[in-house]
Amino acid sequence: MFVDLTAPSRLRLPLTPMARTFRDCLSEARPVVQFVFFVRLLAGVALATPWLHGVRSETLLLGALSWGCAVMYVYLFNGASDIVEDRASHKDRPIARGELSRVTALRWCQGFAIAAIVTGVLIGSLFALLVLAMLALGHAYSAPGIALKRHCLGAAVVAALGGALTFLAGHLLGGGGLASPDLLLLAAAMSAWMGGVGSVAKDFSDTEGDAAAGRRTLVLVCGERIARIVVAGCALSVSTSFTAAAWLWIPTLRFPALVMLIGSLCVAFLALKGRQGMQGSNARHPYRAFMATQYAATLSVMSI
């Protein structure tokens, strides 16, 4: 007798209501984004203590938990605030599908914020301040009445600062200071990469939803052709500046800079190759190249 492993009922494990809600919250907060924040945190630790030598495991785990809860708050709160645009863009996320209510999501947001602050305080006052800054940044990005996400400049600034805070928090966990030259160069380069490249590239596939929500993204304000040129130009300028600075002043960051430089060529090619009005996965090619480059460059920091 053979067992049909493709049958959904055989693969689906029974979950309690709370476990299902947590699963939906995690899905809404985009696990791939959660993971990249974790990688950034580890890269900051690695800059302070190569290969994580000398870092107490309990400190690292507590810090990852605190920062992870803060990032969960930011992206879950964003999902609860993006119902109009997500449905208009046909996003396959729990809130847009109606599987996770907005009220429940906001209630869990409060829990994640409290958990982030409490665990952050256990690490230290400076780390807790970085956690509070991350929570405030995420709130300002999505909260009605502020909603920095509505404007291209606001979205870019939040993306850049969120990345920088994560590298700083990781470096602090590793016992390093916040004025280390290699940390400052890495945080500046990766933040510029997120703010100038990623924050624009992600909008190529979301124009319908952004227009429905009244956002003023660069794609909607200046047109997709100009936005694609901006993405290509920012990718190349950030990567070449990072490479030049690393080669001249911070030899330990030469390899991550070269990784970003190679990835930027792919991002620029895909951005300039794309045609206006492309839909679905084709429109997301520049953003996927941006994400792959970000992963590769950040992970390469841990090998130095």
PDB file of C-alpha atoms in Angstrom:
ATOM      1  CA  MET A   1       0.000   0.000   0.000  1.00  0.00           C
ATOM      2  CA  PHE A   2       1.323   3.434  -0.953  1.00  0.00           C
ATOM      3  CA  VAL A   3       0.721   6.639   0.965  1.00  0.00           C
ATOM      4  CA  ASP A   4      -0.269   9.660  -1.071  1.00  0.00           C
ATOM      5  CA  LEU A   5       2.191  12.239   0.201  1.00  0.00           C
ATOM      6  CA  THR A   6       0.704  14.925  -2.034  1.00  0.00           C
ATOM      7  CA  ALA A   7      -2.610  14.880  -0.224  1.00  0.00           C
ATOM      8  CA  PRO A   8      -2.892  18.193   1.675  1.00  0.00           C
ATOM      9  CA  SER A   9      -4.786  16.599   4.554  1.00  0.00           C
ATOM     10  CA  ARG A  10      -1.870  14.268   5.262  1.00  0.00           C
ATOM     11  CA  LEU A  11       0.726  17.037   5.232  1.00  0.00           C
ATOM     12  CA  ARG A  12      -1.167  19.581   7.315  1.00  0.00           C
ATOM     13  CA  LEU A  13      -0.408  19.295  11.004  1.00  0.00           C
ATOM     14  CA  PRO A  14      -3.166  20.163  13.482  1.00  0.00           C
ATOM     15  CA  LEU A  15      -2.580  23.586  14.995  1.00  0.00           C
ATOM     16  CA  THR A  16      -4.158  25.314  17.951  1.00  0.00           C
ATOM     17  CA  PRO A  17      -5.951  28.620  17.223  1.00  0.00           C
ATOM     18  CA  MET A  18      -3.047  30.569  18.752  1.00  0.00           C
ATOM     19  CA  ALA A  19      -0.505  28.661  16.669  1.00  0.00           C
ATOM     20  CA  ARG A  20      -2.533  29.332  13.516  1.00  0.00           C
ATOM     21  CA  THR A  21      -2.707  33.017  14.340  1.00  0.00           C
ATOM     22  CA  PHE A  22       1.051  33.148  14.941  1.00  0.00           C
ATOM     23  CA  ARG A  23       1.618  31.382  11.627  1.00  0.00           C
ATOM     24  CA  ASP A  24      -0.588  33.925   9.861  1.00  0.00           C
ATOM     25  CA  CYS A  25       1.180  36.827  11.586  1.00  0.00           C
ATOM     26  CA  LEU A  26       4.550  35.455  10.501  1.00  0.00           C
ATOM     27  CA  SER A  27       3.312  35.008   6.945  1.00  0.00           C
ATOM     28  CA  GLU A  28       1.927  38.564   6.915  1.00  0.00           C
ATOM     29  CA  ALA A  29       5.267  39.884   8.175  1.00  0.00           C
ATOM     30  CA  ARG A  30       7.063  38.182   5.260  1.00  0.00           C
ATOM     31  CA  PRO A  31       9.512  35.530   6.530  1.00  0.00           C
ATOM     32  CA  VAL A  32      12.044  36.345   3.794  1.00  0.00           C
ATOM     33  CA  VAL A  33      12.261  39.907   5.138  1.00  0.00           C
ATOM     34  CA  GLN A  34      12.457  38.673   8.730  1.00  0.00           C
ATOM     35  CA  PHE A  35      15.388  36.493   7.768  1.00  0.00           C
ATOM     36  CA  VAL A  36      17.298  39.267   6.019  1.00  0.00           C
ATOM     37  CA  PHE A  37      17.014  41.410   9.166  1.00  0.00           C
ATOM     38  CA  PHE A  38      18.417  38.491  11.157  1.00  0.00           C
ATOM     39  CA  VAL A  39      21.331  38.233   8.707  1.00  0.00           C
ATOM     40  CA  ARG A  40      21.986  41.967   9.068  1.00  0.00           C
ATOM     41  CA  LEU A  41      22.013  41.597  12.849  1.00  0.00           C
ATOM     42  CA  LEU A  42      24.518  38.733  12.623  1.00  0.00           C
ATOM     43  CA  ALA A  43      26.693  40.738  10.239  1.00  0.00           C
ATOM     44  CA  GLY A  44      26.857  43.532  12.791  1.00  0.00           C
ATOM     45  CA  VAL A  45      27.877  41.013  15.463  1.00  0.00           C
ATOM     46  CA  ALA A  46      30.504  39.506  13.142  1.00  0.00           C
ATOM     47  CA  LEU A  47      32.108  42.897  12.549  1.00  0.00           C
ATOM     48  CA  ALA A  48      32.598  43.273  16.299  1.00  0.00           C
ATOM     49  CA  THR A  49      33.721  39.673  16.875  1.00  0.00           C
ATOM     50  CA  PRO A  50      34.730  37.703  13.745  1.00  0.00           C
ATOM     51  CA  TRP A  51      33.052  34.285  13.517  1.00  0.00           C
ATOM     52  CA  LEU A  52      31.055  35.266  16.630  1.00  0.00           C
ATOM     53  CA  HIS A  53      33.925  34.230  18.930  1.00  0.00           C
ATOM     54  CA  GLY A  54      33.494  35.452  22.471  1.00  0.00           C
ATOM     55  CA  VAL A  55      29.787  36.240  22.154  1.00  0.00           C
ATOM     56  CA  ARG A  56      27.685  34.643  24.870  1.00  0.00           C
ATOM     57  CA  SER A  57      25.023  32.474  23.283  1.00  0.00           C
ATOM     58  CA  GLU A  58      22.321  33.687  25.670  1.00  0.00           C
ATOM     59  CA  THR A  59      23.095  37.317  24.795  1.00  0.00           C
ATOM     60  CA  LEU A  60      22.932  36.564  21.085  1.00  0.00           C
ATOM     61  CA  LEU A  61      19.672  34.631  21.409  1.00  0.00           C
ATOM     62  CA  LEU A  62      18.074  37.288  23.591  1.00  0.00           C
ATOM     63  CA  GLY A  63      19.176  40.022  21.214  1.00  0.00           C
ATOM     64  CA  ALA A  64      17.888  38.124  18.180  1.00  0.00           C
ATOM     65  CA  LEU A  65      14.561  37.577  19.971  1.00  0.00           C
ATOM     66  CA  SER A  66      14.244  41.236  20.898  1.00  0.00           C
ATOM     67  CA  TRP A  67      15.137  42.528  17.450  1.00  0.00           C
ATOM     68  CA  GLY A  68      13.022  39.855  15.768  1.00  0.00           C
ATOM     69  CA  CYS A  69       9.972  40.919  17.774  1.00  0.00           C
ATOM     70  CA  ALA A  70      10.617  44.562  16.843  1.00  0.00           C
ATOM     71  CA  VAL A  71      10.822  43.688  13.139  1.00  0.00           C
ATOM     72  CA  MET A  72       7.677  41.535  13.451  1.00  0.00           C
ATOM     73  CA  TYR A  73       5.885  44.568  14.887  1.00  0.00           C
ATOM     74  CA  VAL A  74       7.053  46.791  12.034  1.00  0.00           C
ATOM     75  CA  TYR A  75       5.963  44.487   9.222  1.00  0.00           C
ATOM     76  CA  LEU A  76       2.795  43.137  10.830  1.00  0.00           C
ATOM     77  CA  PHE A  77       1.668  46.695  11.578  1.00  0.00           C
ATOM     78  CA  ASN A  78       2.456  47.579   7.982  1.00  0.00           C
ATOM     79  CA  GLY A  79       0.358  44.654   6.753  1.00  0.00           C
ATOM     80  CA  ALA A  80      -2.561  45.739   8.932  1.00  0.00           C
ATOM     81  CA  SER A  81      -2.270  49.238   7.412  1.00  0.00           C
ATOM     82  CA  ASP A  82      -1.958  48.091   3.782  1.00  0.00           C
ATOM     83  CA  ILE A  83      -5.266  46.302   3.269  1.00  0.00           C
ATOM     84  CA  VAL A  84      -6.445  48.578   0.441  1.00  0.00           C
ATOM     85  CA  GLU A  85      -3.245  48.411  -1.611  1.00  0.00           C
ATOM     86  CA  ASP A  86      -2.615  44.723  -0.933  1.00  0.00           C
ATOM     87  CA  ARG A  87      -6.063  43.758  -2.159  1.00  0.00           C
ATOM     88  CA  ALA A  88      -5.787  46.044  -5.170  1.00  0.00           C
ATOM     89  CA  SER A  89      -2.414  44.477  -5.994  1.00  0.00           C
ATOM     90  CA  HIS A  90      -3.835  40.962  -5.399  1.00  0.00           C
ATOM     91  CA  LYS A  91      -1.236  40.187  -2.713  1.00  0.00           C
ATOM     92  CA  ASP A  92      -1.504  36.673  -1.324  1.00  0.00           C
ATOM     93  CA  ARG A  93      -1.234  37.593   2.349  1.00  0.00           C
ATOM     94  CA  PRO A  94      -3.431  36.515   5.302  1.00  0.00           C
ATOM     95  CA  ILE A  95      -4.958  39.929   6.020  1.00  0.00           C
ATOM     96  CA  ALA A  96      -5.728  40.636   2.358  1.00  0.00           C
ATOM     97  CA  ARG A  97      -7.248  37.147   2.033  1.00  0.00           C
ATOM     98  CA  GLY A  98      -9.407  37.702   5.102  1.00  0.00           C
ATOM     99  CA  GLU A  99      -7.788  34.859   7.060  1.00  0.00           C
ATOM    100  CA  LEU A 100      -6.297  37.204   9.664  1.00  0.00           C
ATOM    101  CA  SER A 101      -8.408  40.068  10.935  1.00  0.00           C
ATOM    102  CA  ARG A 102      -6.923  43.523  11.232  1.00  0.00           C
ATOM    103  CA  VAL A 103      -7.990  43.740  14.894  1.00  0.00           C
ATOM    104  CA  THR A 104      -6.207  40.476  15.723  1.00  0.00           C
ATOM    105  CA  ALA A 105      -3.079  41.586  13.855  1.00  0.00           C
ATOM    106  CA  LEU A 106      -2.962  44.868  15.776  1.00  0.00           C
ATOM    107  CA  ARG A 107      -3.402  43.018  19.065  1.00  0.00           C
ATOM    108  CA  TRP A 108      -0.436  40.803  18.227  1.00  0.00           C
ATOM    109  CA  CYS A 109       1.522  43.903  17.211  1.00  0.00           C
ATOM    110  CA  GLN A 110       1.178  45.164  20.766  1.00  0.00           C
ATOM    111  CA  GLY A 111       2.468  41.850  22.099  1.00  0.00           C
ATOM    112  CA  PHE A 112       5.482  41.865  19.799  1.00  0.00           C
ATOM    113  CA  ALA A 113       6.308  45.467  20.765  1.00  0.00           C
ATOM    114  CA  ILE A 114       6.125  44.703  24.493  1.00  0.00           C
ATOM    115  CA  ALA A 115       8.252  41.561  24.059  1.00  0.00           C
ATOM    116  CA  ALA A 116      10.845  43.516  22.064  1.00  0.00           C
ATOM    117  CA  ILE A 117      11.150  46.218  24.718  1.00  0.00           C
ATOM    118  CA  VAL A 118      11.242  43.855  27.700  1.00  0.00           C
ATOM    119  CA  THR A 119      13.913  41.587  26.202  1.00  0.00           C
ATOM    120  CA  GLY A 120      15.839  44.622  24.976  1.00  0.00           C
ATOM    121  CA  VAL A 121      15.978  46.070  28.486  1.00  0.00           C
ATOM    122  CA  LEU A 122      17.418  42.766  29.735  1.00  0.00           C
ATOM    123  CA  ILE A 123      20.374  43.239  27.363  1.00  0.00           C
ATOM    124  CA  GLY A 124      21.084  46.844  28.222  1.00  0.00           C
ATOM    125  CA  SER A 125      19.757  50.393  28.089  1.00  0.00           C
ATOM    126  CA  LEU A 126      21.535  51.321  24.844  1.00  0.00           C
ATOM    127  CA  PHE A 127      20.238  48.246  23.038  1.00  0.00           C
ATOM    128  CA  ALA A 128      16.740  48.992  24.390  1.00  0.00           C
ATOM    129  CA  LEU A 129      16.987  52.515  22.948  1.00  0.00           C
ATOM    130  CA  LEU A 130      17.797  51.057  19.527  1.00  0.00           C
ATOM    131  CA  VAL A 131      14.774  48.770  19.856  1.00  0.00           C
ATOM    132  CA  LEU A 132      12.551  51.738  20.707  1.00  0.00           C
ATOM    133  CA  ALA A 133      13.951  53.637  17.725  1.00  0.00           C
ATOM    134  CA  MET A 134      13.143  50.695  15.437  1.00  0.00           C
ATOM    135  CA  LEU A 135       9.582  50.467  16.778  1.00  0.00           C
ATOM    136  CA  ALA A 136       9.065  54.221  16.391  1.00  0.00           C
ATOM    137  CA  LEU A 137      10.424  54.113  12.851  1.00  0.00           C
ATOM    138  CA  GLY A 138       8.085  51.294  11.867  1.00  0.00           C
ATOM    139  CA  HIS A 139       5.138  53.053  13.462  1.00  0.00           C
ATOM    140  CA  ALA A 140       5.885  56.289  11.606  1.00  0.00           C
ATOM    141  CA  TYR A 141       6.129  54.367   8.330  1.00  0.00           C
ATOM    142  CA  SER A 142       2.586  52.960   8.490  1.00  0.00           C
ATOM    143  CA  ALA A 143       0.528  54.854  11.090  1.00  0.00           C
ATOM    144  CA  PRO A 144      -2.451  56.846   9.801  1.00  0.00           C
ATOM    145  CA  GLY A 145      -1.755  60.563   9.951  1.00  0.00           C
ATOM    146  CA  ILE A 146       2.014  60.042   9.578  1.00  0.00           C
ATOM    147  CA  ALA A 147       2.398  57.222   7.036  1.00  0.00           C
ATOM    148  CA  LEU A 148       5.846  57.982   5.654  1.00  0.00           C
ATOM    149  CA  LYS A 149       5.207  55.111   3.233  1.00  0.00           C
ATOM    150  CA  ARG A 150       2.960  57.425   1.190  1.00  0.00           C
ATOM    151  CA  HIS A 151       5.904  59.358  -0.219  1.00  0.00           C
ATOM    152  CA  CYS A 152       8.951  58.029  -2.043  1.00  0.00           C
ATOM    153  CA  LEU A 153      11.406  60.028   0.089  1.00  0.00           C
ATOM    154  CA  GLY A 154       9.800  58.937   3.364  1.00  0.00           C
ATOM    155  CA  ALA A 155       9.850  55.276   2.309  1.00  0.00           C
ATOM    156  CA  ALA A 156      13.507  55.511   1.284  1.00  0.00           C
ATOM    157  CA  VAL A 157      14.558  57.156   4.566  1.00  0.00           C
ATOM    158  CA  VAL A 158      12.743  54.546   6.661  1.00  0.00           C
ATOM    159  CA  ALA A 159      14.265  51.670   4.676  1.00  0.00           C
ATOM    160  CA  ALA A 160      17.747  53.127   5.091  1.00  0.00           C
ATOM    161  CA  LEU A 161      17.412  53.881   8.803  1.00  0.00           C
ATOM    162  CA  GLY A 162      15.869  50.483   9.570  1.00  0.00           C
ATOM    163  CA  GLY A 163      18.861  48.744   8.029  1.00  0.00           C
ATOM    164  CA  ALA A 164      21.365  51.003   9.780  1.00  0.00           C
ATOM    165  CA  LEU A 165      19.748  50.445  13.180  1.00  0.00           C
ATOM    166  CA  THR A 166      19.948  46.678  12.674  1.00  0.00           C
ATOM    167  CA  PHE A 167      23.678  46.731  11.931  1.00  0.00           C
ATOM    168  CA  LEU A 168      24.245  48.993  14.937  1.00  0.00           C
ATOM    169  CA  ALA A 169      22.225  46.687  17.198  1.00  0.00           C
ATOM    170  CA  GLY A 170      24.208  43.658  16.033  1.00  0.00           C
ATOM    171  CA  HIS A 171      27.534  45.391  16.605  1.00  0.00           C
ATOM    172  CA  LEU A 172      26.412  46.319  20.097  1.00  0.00           C
ATOM    173  CA  LEU A 173      25.483  42.684  20.800  1.00  0.00           C
ATOM    174  CA  GLY A 174      28.984  41.656  19.752  1.00  0.00           C
ATOM    175  CA  GLY A 175      30.535  44.033  22.247  1.00  0.00           C
ATOM    176  CA  GLY A 176      31.590  46.641  19.712  1.00  0.00           C
ATOM    177  CA  GLY A 177      31.167  50.390  19.818  1.00  0.00           C
ATOM    178  CA  LEU A 178      28.858  52.420  17.611  1.00  0.00           C
ATOM    179  CA  ALA A 179      31.642  54.532  16.094  1.00  0.00           C
ATOM    180  CA  SER A 180      33.720  51.738  14.534  1.00  0.00           C
ATOM    181  CA  PRO A 181      34.857  52.756  10.992  1.00  0.00           C
ATOM    182  CA  ASP A 182      34.057  49.388   9.409  1.00  0.00           C
ATOM    183  CA  LEU A 183      30.600  49.370  11.006  1.00  0.00           C
ATOM    184  CA  LEU A 184      29.866  52.905   9.844  1.00  0.00           C
ATOM    185  CA  LEU A 185      30.953  52.162   6.282  1.00  0.00           C
ATOM    186  CA  LEU A 186      28.950  48.927   6.092  1.00  0.00           C
ATOM    187  CA  ALA A 187      25.860  50.514   7.647  1.00  0.00           C
ATOM    188  CA  ALA A 188      26.093  53.521   5.315  1.00  0.00           C
ATOM    189  CA  ALA A 189      26.575  51.414   2.164  1.00  0.00           C
ATOM    190  CA  MET A 190      23.855  48.880   2.951  1.00  0.00           C
ATOM    191  CA  SER A 191      21.445  51.593   4.088  1.00  0.00           C
ATOM    192  CA  ALA A 192      21.967  53.520   0.858  1.00  0.00           C
ATOM    193  CA  TRP A 193      21.443  50.258  -1.037  1.00  0.00           C
ATOM    194  CA  MET A 194      18.119  49.682   0.737  1.00  0.00           C
ATOM    195  CA  GLY A 195      16.906  53.263   0.544  1.00  0.00           C
ATOM    196  CA  GLY A 196      18.033  54.112  -2.972  1.00  0.00           C
ATOM    197  CA  VAL A 197      17.554  50.770  -4.716  1.00  0.00           C
ATOM    198  CA  GLY A 198      15.202  48.462  -2.828  1.00  0.00           C
ATOM    199  CA  SER A 199      12.615  51.042  -1.754  1.00  0.00           C
ATOM    200  CA  VAL A 200      12.048  51.984  -5.420  1.00  0.00           C
ATOM    201  CA  ALA A 201      12.484  48.578  -7.067  1.00  0.00           C
ATOM    202  CA  LYS A 202       9.772  47.001  -4.914  1.00  0.00           C
ATOM    203  CA  ASP A 203       7.185  49.409  -6.362  1.00  0.00           C
ATOM    204  CA  PHE A 204       7.437  48.221  -9.963  1.00  0.00           C
ATOM    205  CA  SER A 205       4.943  45.427  -9.299  1.00  0.00           C
ATOM    206  CA  ASP A 206       2.684  47.395  -6.923  1.00  0.00           C
ATOM    207  CA  THR A 207       1.603  50.375  -9.025  1.00  0.00           C
ATOM    208  CA  GLU A 208      -2.086  49.427  -9.080  1.00  0.00           C
ATOM    209  CA  GLY A 209      -2.312  49.047  -5.309  1.00  0.00           C
ATOM    210  CA  ASP A 210      -0.181  52.129  -4.595  1.00  0.00           C
ATOM    211  CA  ALA A 211      -2.377  54.243  -6.881  1.00  0.00           C
ATOM    212  CA  ALA A 212      -5.535  52.927  -5.192  1.00  0.00           C
ATOM    213  CA  ALA A 213      -4.136  53.887  -1.770  1.00  0.00           C
ATOM    214  CA  GLY A 214      -3.073  57.363  -2.933  1.00  0.00           C
ATOM    215  CA  ARG A 215       0.644  56.801  -2.478  1.00  0.00           C
ATOM    216  CA  ARG A 216       3.201  59.049  -4.150  1.00  0.00           C
ATOM    217  CA  THR A 217       5.884  56.551  -5.080  1.00  0.00           C
ATOM    218  CA  LEU A 218       8.631  57.471  -7.505  1.00  0.00           C
ATOM    219  CA  VAL A 219       7.058  55.188 -10.121  1.00  0.00           C
ATOM    220  CA  LEU A 220       3.743  57.059  -9.900  1.00  0.00           C
ATOM    221  CA  VAL A 221       5.242  60.547  -9.584  1.00  0.00           C
ATOM    222  CA  CYS A 222       7.953  60.386 -12.256  1.00  0.00           C
ATOM    223  CA  GLY A 223       6.912  57.404 -14.335  1.00  0.00           C
ATOM    224  CA  GLU A 224       8.308  53.891 -14.481  1.00  0.00           C
ATOM    225  CA  ARG A 225      10.996  54.698 -17.054  1.00  0.00           C
ATOM    226  CA  ILE A 226      12.564  57.356 -14.832  1.00  0.00           C
ATOM    227  CA  ALA A 227      12.219  55.118 -11.768  1.00  0.00           C
ATOM    228  CA  ARG A 228      14.059  52.296 -13.532  1.00  0.00           C
ATOM    229  CA  ILE A 229      16.884  54.676 -14.449  1.00  0.00           C
ATOM    230  CA  VAL A 230      17.056  55.825 -10.815  1.00  0.00           C
ATOM    231  CA  VAL A 231      17.271  52.213  -9.589  1.00  0.00           C
ATOM    232  CA  ALA A 232      20.074  51.402 -12.041  1.00  0.00           C
ATOM    233  CA  GLY A 233      21.953  54.622 -11.255  1.00  0.00           C
ATOM    234  CA  CYS A 234      21.654  54.211  -7.483  1.00  0.00           C
ATOM    235  CA  ALA A 235      22.717  50.557  -7.635  1.00  0.00           C
ATOM    236  CA  LEU A 236      25.876  51.380  -9.572  1.00  0.00           C
ATOM    237  CA  SER A 237      26.764  54.529  -7.624  1.00  0.00           C
ATOM    238  CA  VAL A 238      26.291  52.921  -4.198  1.00  0.00           C
ATOM    239  CA  SER A 239      28.281  49.803  -5.088  1.00  0.00           C
ATOM    240  CA  THR A 240      31.169  51.690  -6.727  1.00  0.00           C
ATOM    241  CA  SER A 241      31.368  54.140  -3.808  1.00  0.00           C
ATOM    242  CA  PHE A 242      31.352  51.244  -1.332  1.00  0.00           C
ATOM    243  CA  THR A 243      34.077  49.432  -3.283  1.00  0.00           C
ATOM    244  CA  ALA A 244      36.264  52.529  -3.550  1.00  0.00           C
ATOM    245  CA  ALA A 245      35.920  53.335   0.156  1.00  0.00           C
ATOM    246  CA  ALA A 246      36.643  49.753   1.186  1.00  0.00           C
ATOM    247  CA  TRP A 247      39.705  49.564  -1.065  1.00  0.00           C
ATOM    248  CA  LEU A 248      41.109  52.829   0.229  1.00  0.00           C
ATOM    249  CA  TRP A 249      40.293  52.667   3.952  1.00  0.00           C
ATOM    250  CA  ILE A 250      38.642  49.425   5.158  1.00  0.00           C
ATOM    251  CA  PRO A 251      40.363  46.344   3.650  1.00  0.00           C
ATOM    252  CA  THR A 252      38.173  43.943   5.659  1.00  0.00           C
ATOM    253  CA  LEU A 253      35.131  45.069   3.666  1.00  0.00           C
ATOM    254  CA  ARG A 254      36.647  44.635   0.203  1.00  0.00           C
ATOM    255  CA  PHE A 255      35.034  41.271  -0.437  1.00  0.00           C
ATOM    256  CA  PRO A 256      31.482  42.357   0.574  1.00  0.00           C
ATOM    257  CA  ALA A 257      31.946  45.483  -1.566  1.00  0.00           C
ATOM    258  CA  LEU A 258      32.930  43.393  -4.606  1.00  0.00           C
ATOM    259  CA  VAL A 259      29.894  41.161  -4.051  1.00  0.00           C
ATOM    260  CA  MET A 260      27.655  44.229  -4.060  1.00  0.00           C
ATOM    261  CA  LEU A 261      29.390  45.600  -7.158  1.00  0.00           C
ATOM    262  CA  ILE A 262      28.727  42.399  -9.109  1.00  0.00           C
ATOM    263  CA  GLY A 263      25.130  42.283  -7.911  1.00  0.00           C
ATOM    264  CA  SER A 264      24.581  45.920  -8.836  1.00  0.00           C
ATOM    265  CA  LEU A 265      25.404  45.123 -12.457  1.00  0.00           C
ATOM    266  CA  CYS A 266      22.601  42.531 -12.457  1.00  0.00           C
ATOM    267  CA  VAL A 267      20.171  44.969 -10.802  1.00  0.00           C
ATOM    268  CA  ALA A 268      21.008  47.731 -13.296  1.00  0.00           C
ATOM    269  CA  PHE A 269      20.683  45.376 -16.272  1.00  0.00           C
ATOM    270  CA  LEU A 270      17.292  44.058 -15.159  1.00  0.00           C
ATOM    271  CA  ALA A 271      16.002  47.530 -14.285  1.00  0.00           C
ATOM    272  CA  LEU A 272      16.968  49.017 -17.656  1.00  0.00           C
ATOM    273  CA  LYS A 273      15.891  45.936 -19.582  1.00  0.00           C
ATOM    274  CA  GLY A 274      12.382  45.957 -18.116  1.00  0.00           C
ATOM    275  CA  ARG A 275       9.527  47.509 -20.032  1.00  0.00           C
ATOM    276  CA  GLN A 276       6.953  49.895 -18.650  1.00  0.00           C
ATOM    277  CA  GLY A 277       3.753  48.172 -17.563  1.00  0.00           C
ATOM    278  CA  MET A 278       5.312  44.751 -16.945  1.00  0.00           C
ATOM    279  CA  GLN A 279       3.198  42.731 -14.526  1.00  0.00           C
ATOM    280  CA  GLY A 280       3.611  39.821 -12.127  1.00  0.00           C
ATOM    281  CA  SER A 281       6.977  38.173 -11.580  1.00  0.00           C
ATOM    282  CA  ASN A 282       8.626  39.977 -14.506  1.00  0.00           C
ATOM    283  CA  ALA A 283       8.123  43.315 -12.787  1.00  0.00           C
ATOM    284  CA  ARG A 284       9.813  41.973  -9.649  1.00  0.00           C
ATOM    285  CA  HIS A 285      13.057  40.859 -11.321  1.00  0.00           C
ATOM    286  CA  PRO A 286      15.033  44.004 -10.296  1.00  0.00           C
ATOM    287  CA  TYR A 287      13.775  43.692  -6.712  1.00  0.00           C
ATOM    288  CA  ARG A 288      14.704  40.010  -6.551  1.00  0.00           C
ATOM    289  CA  ALA A 289      18.186  40.841  -7.813  1.00  0.00           C
ATOM    290  CA  PHE A 290      18.389  43.577  -5.172  1.00  0.00           C
ATOM    291  CA  MET A 291      17.407  41.090  -2.433  1.00  0.00           C
ATOM    292  CA  ALA A 292      19.841  38.416  -3.663  1.00  0.00           C
ATOM    293  CA  THR A 293      22.666  40.972  -3.716  1.00  0.00           C
ATOM    294  CA  GLN A 294      21.756  42.167  -0.246  1.00  0.00           C
ATOM    295  CA  TYR A 295      21.790  38.606   1.096  1.00  0.00           C
ATOM    296  CA  ALA A 296      25.104  37.788  -0.570  1.00  0.00           C
ATOM    297  CA  ALA A 297      26.881  40.990   0.470  1.00  0.00           C
ATOM    298  CA  THR A 298      25.639  40.791   4.058  1.00  0.00           C
ATOM    299  CA  LEU A 299      26.454  37.095   4.456  1.00  0.00           C
ATOM    300  CA  SER A 300      29.931  37.672   3.037  1.00  0.00           C
ATOM    301  CA  VAL A 301      30.648  39.989   5.990  1.00  0.00           C
ATOM    302  CA  MET A 302      30.596  36.921   8.234  1.00  0.00           C
ATOM    303  CA  SER A 303      33.425  35.318   6.255  1.00  0.00           C
ATOM    304  CA  ILE A 304      35.938  38.134   6.758  1.00  0.00           C
TER     305      ILE A 304
END
